[in-house]
Tab-separated table of C-alpha atoms in Angstrom:
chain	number	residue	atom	x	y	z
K	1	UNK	CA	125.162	160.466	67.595
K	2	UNK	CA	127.567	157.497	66.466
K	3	UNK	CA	127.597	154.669	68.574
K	4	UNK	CA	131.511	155.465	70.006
K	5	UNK	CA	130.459	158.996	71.009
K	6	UNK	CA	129.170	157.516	74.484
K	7	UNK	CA	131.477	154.634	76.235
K	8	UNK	CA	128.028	152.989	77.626
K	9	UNK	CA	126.472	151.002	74.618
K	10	UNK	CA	123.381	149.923	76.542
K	11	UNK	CA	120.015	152.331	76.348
K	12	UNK	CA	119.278	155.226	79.060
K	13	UNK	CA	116.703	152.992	80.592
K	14	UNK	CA	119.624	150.447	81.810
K	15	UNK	CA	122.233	153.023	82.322
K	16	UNK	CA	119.828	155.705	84.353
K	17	UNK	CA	119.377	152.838	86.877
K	18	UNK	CA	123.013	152.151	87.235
K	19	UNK	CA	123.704	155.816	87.417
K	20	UNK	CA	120.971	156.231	90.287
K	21	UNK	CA	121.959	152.919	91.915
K	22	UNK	CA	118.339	151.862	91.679
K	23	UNK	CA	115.073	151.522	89.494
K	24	UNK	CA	113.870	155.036	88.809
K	25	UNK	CA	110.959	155.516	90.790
K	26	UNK	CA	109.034	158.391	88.532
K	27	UNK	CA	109.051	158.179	84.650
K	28	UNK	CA	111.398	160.665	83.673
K	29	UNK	CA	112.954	162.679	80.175
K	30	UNK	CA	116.584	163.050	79.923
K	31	UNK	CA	116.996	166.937	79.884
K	32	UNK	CA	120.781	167.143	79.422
K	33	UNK	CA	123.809	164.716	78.357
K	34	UNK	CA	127.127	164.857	79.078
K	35	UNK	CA	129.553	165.421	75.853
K	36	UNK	CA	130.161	162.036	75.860
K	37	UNK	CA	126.164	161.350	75.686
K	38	UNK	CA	125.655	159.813	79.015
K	39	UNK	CA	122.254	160.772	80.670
K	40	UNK	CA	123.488	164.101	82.497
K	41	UNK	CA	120.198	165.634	84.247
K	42	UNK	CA	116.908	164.174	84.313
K	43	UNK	CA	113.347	165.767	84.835
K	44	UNK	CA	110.891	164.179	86.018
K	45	UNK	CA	107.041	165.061	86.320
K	46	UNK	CA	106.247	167.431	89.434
K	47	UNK	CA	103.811	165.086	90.935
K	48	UNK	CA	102.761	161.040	90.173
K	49	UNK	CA	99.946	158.762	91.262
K	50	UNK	CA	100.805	156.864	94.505
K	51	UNK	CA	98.220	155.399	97.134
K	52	UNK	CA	95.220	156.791	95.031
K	53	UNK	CA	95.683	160.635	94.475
K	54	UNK	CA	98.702	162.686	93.142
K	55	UNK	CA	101.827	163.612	95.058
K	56	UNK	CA	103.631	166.538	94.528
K	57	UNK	CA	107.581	165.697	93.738
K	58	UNK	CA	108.848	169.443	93.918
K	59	UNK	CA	112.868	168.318	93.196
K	60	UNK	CA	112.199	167.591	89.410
K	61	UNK	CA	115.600	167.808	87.884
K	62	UNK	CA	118.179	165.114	89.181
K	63	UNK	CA	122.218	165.441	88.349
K	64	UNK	CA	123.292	161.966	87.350
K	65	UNK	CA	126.530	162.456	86.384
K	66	UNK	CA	128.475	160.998	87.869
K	67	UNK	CA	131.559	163.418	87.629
K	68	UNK	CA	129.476	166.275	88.212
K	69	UNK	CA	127.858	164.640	91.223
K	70	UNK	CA	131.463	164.597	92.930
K	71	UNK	CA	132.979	167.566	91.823
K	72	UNK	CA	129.396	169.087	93.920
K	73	UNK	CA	129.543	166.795	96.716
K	74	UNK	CA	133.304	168.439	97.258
K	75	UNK	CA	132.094	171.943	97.326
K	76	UNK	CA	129.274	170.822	99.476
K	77	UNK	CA	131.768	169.441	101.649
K	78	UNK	CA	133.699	172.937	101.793
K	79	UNK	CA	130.610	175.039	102.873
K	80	UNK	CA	129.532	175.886	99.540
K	81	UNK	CA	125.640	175.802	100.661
K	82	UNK	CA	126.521	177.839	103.221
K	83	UNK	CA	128.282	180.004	101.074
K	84	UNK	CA	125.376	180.868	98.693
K	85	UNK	CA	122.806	181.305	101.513
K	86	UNK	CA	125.061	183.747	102.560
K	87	UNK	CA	125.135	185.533	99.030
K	88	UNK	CA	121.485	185.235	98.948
K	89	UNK	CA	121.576	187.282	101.989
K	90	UNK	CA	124.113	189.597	101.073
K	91	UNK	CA	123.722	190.485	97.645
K	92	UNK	CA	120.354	191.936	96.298
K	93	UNK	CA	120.508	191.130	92.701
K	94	UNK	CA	122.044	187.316	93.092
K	95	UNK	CA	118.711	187.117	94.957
K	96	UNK	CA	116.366	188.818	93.079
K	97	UNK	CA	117.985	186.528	90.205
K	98	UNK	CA	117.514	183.556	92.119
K	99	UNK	CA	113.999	184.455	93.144
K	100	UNK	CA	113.251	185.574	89.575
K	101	UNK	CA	114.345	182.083	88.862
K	102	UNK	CA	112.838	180.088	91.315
K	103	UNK	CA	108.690	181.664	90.623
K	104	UNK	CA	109.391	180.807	86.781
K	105	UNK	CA	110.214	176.640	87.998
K	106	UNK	CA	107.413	177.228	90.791
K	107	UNK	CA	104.511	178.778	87.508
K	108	UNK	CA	106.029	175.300	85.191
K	109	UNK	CA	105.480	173.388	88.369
K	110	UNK	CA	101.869	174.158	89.032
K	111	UNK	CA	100.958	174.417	85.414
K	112	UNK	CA	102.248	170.649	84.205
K	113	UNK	CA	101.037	169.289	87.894
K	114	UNK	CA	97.794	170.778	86.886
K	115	UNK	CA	97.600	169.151	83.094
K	116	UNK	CA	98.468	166.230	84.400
K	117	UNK	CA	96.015	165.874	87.667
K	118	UNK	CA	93.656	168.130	86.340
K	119	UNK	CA	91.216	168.702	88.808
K	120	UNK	CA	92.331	165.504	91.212
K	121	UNK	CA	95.594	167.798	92.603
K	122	UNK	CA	95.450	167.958	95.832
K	123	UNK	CA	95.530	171.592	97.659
K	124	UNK	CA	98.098	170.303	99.971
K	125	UNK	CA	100.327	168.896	96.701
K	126	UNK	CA	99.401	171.981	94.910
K	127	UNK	CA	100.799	174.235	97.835
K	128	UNK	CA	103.811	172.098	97.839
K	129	UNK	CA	104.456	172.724	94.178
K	130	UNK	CA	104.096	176.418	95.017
K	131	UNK	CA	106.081	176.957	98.326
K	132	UNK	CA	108.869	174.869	97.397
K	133	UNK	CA	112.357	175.835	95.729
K	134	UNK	CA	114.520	173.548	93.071
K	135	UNK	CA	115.621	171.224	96.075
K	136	UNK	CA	112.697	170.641	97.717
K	137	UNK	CA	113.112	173.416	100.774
K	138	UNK	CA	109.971	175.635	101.549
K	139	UNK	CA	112.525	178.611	102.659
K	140	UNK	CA	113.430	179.451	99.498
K	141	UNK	CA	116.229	181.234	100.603
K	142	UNK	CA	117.775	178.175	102.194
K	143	UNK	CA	120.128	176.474	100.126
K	144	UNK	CA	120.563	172.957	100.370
K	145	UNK	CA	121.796	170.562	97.506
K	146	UNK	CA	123.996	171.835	95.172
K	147	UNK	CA	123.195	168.918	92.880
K	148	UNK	CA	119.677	169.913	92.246
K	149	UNK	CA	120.468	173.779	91.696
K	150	UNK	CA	123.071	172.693	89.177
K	151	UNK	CA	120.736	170.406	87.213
K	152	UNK	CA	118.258	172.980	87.074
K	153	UNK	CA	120.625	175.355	85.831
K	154	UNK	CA	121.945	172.635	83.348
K	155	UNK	CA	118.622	172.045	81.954
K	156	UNK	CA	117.972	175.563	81.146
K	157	UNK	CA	116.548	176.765	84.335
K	158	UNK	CA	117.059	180.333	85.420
K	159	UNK	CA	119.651	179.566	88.737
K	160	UNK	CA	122.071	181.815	89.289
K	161	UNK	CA	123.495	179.165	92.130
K	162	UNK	CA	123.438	176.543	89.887
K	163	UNK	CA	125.571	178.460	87.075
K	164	UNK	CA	127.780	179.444	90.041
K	165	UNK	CA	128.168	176.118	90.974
K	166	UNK	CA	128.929	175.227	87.366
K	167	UNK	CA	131.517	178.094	87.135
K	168	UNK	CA	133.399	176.755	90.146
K	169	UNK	CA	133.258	172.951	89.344
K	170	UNK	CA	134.522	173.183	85.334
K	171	UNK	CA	132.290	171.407	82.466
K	172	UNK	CA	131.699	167.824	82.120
K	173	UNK	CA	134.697	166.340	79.671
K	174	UNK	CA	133.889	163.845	77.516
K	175	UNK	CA	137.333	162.118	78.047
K	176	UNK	CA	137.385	159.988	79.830
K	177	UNK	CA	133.897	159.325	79.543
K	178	UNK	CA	131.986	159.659	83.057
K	179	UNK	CA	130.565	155.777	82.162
K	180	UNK	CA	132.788	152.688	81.174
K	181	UNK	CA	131.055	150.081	79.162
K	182	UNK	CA	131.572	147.207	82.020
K	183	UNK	CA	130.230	150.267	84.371
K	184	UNK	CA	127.066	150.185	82.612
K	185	UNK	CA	125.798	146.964	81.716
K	186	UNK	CA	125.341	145.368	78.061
K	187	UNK	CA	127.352	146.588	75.390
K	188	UNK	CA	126.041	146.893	71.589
């Protein structure tokens, strides 16, 4: 990518903090970009070393656009959680779909927790890992955070909610580009 293909000049280190308003607190991959090439969705590893022993950290893909991040927050605002709980409920193959969905994030879950802790996870992280759905909830019918069910679905997951959401909310542009370069820090 040429360096005028992405507004912020500064590397994804310095612009993921700006974009999460804070130091990242788990090491993390960028998954997707935006068209512009800002950081779009990161992943992050399903469980990290705090306190002496692994902790599981079920929500592993994050929405950082910012654009994208609105545009949810607004149909978040207009019931839209609501909305696909109730679709969950009403509609058998949107849920089989999701549920389909959610056991194949749930198996990559458990299996990278596991290469990473090897035999030091936990059987209450591990159960974590295994009960809980893209956004952290052990009903895994209740939908909560849009932003998480989109990333997932960004990244490649199976998430019929997510691609909903995406359907409804329109693609990321890349102009205007979701970062300025005084938004983001040092320029090249």
């Amino acid at each position: 990518m040429s360096p005028a293909a992405c507004a912020f000049q500064g590397n994804d280190d310095e612009l993921v903090r700006h974009l999460l308003g804070r130091p990242p607190r788990l090491p993390y991959v960028v998954a997707t970009r935006c068209p512009a090439g800002t950081p779009q969705v990161l992943r992050a590893d399903p469980v990290f070393w705090e306190d002496g022993r692994w902790k599981p950290f079920p929500t592993v893909y994050w929405l950082v656009c910012p654009r994208l991040k609105k545009s949810v927050a607004r149909l978040e605002q207009e019931g839209g959680s609501r909305m696909f709980t109730q679709r969950l409920h009403d509609e058998p193959g949107f849920r089989e779909a999701y549920l389909a969905g959610q056991r194949e994030l749930i198996a990559w879950r458990l299996g990278e927790a596991r290469r990473l802790a090897g035999d030091q996870l936990p059987a209450d992280a591990e159960r974590v890992l295994a009960e809980a759905n893209i956004a952290g909830s052990r009903d895994l019918l209740g939908v909560k955070c849009l932003h998480a069910h989109l990333a997932h679905a960004l990244a490649g997951g199976r998430n019929p909610i997510g691609e909903a959401v995406r359907d409804r909310i329109g693609p990321c542009r890349a102009d205007p580009p979701c970062v300025a370069p005084q938004e983001g820090g040092n320029r090249a």
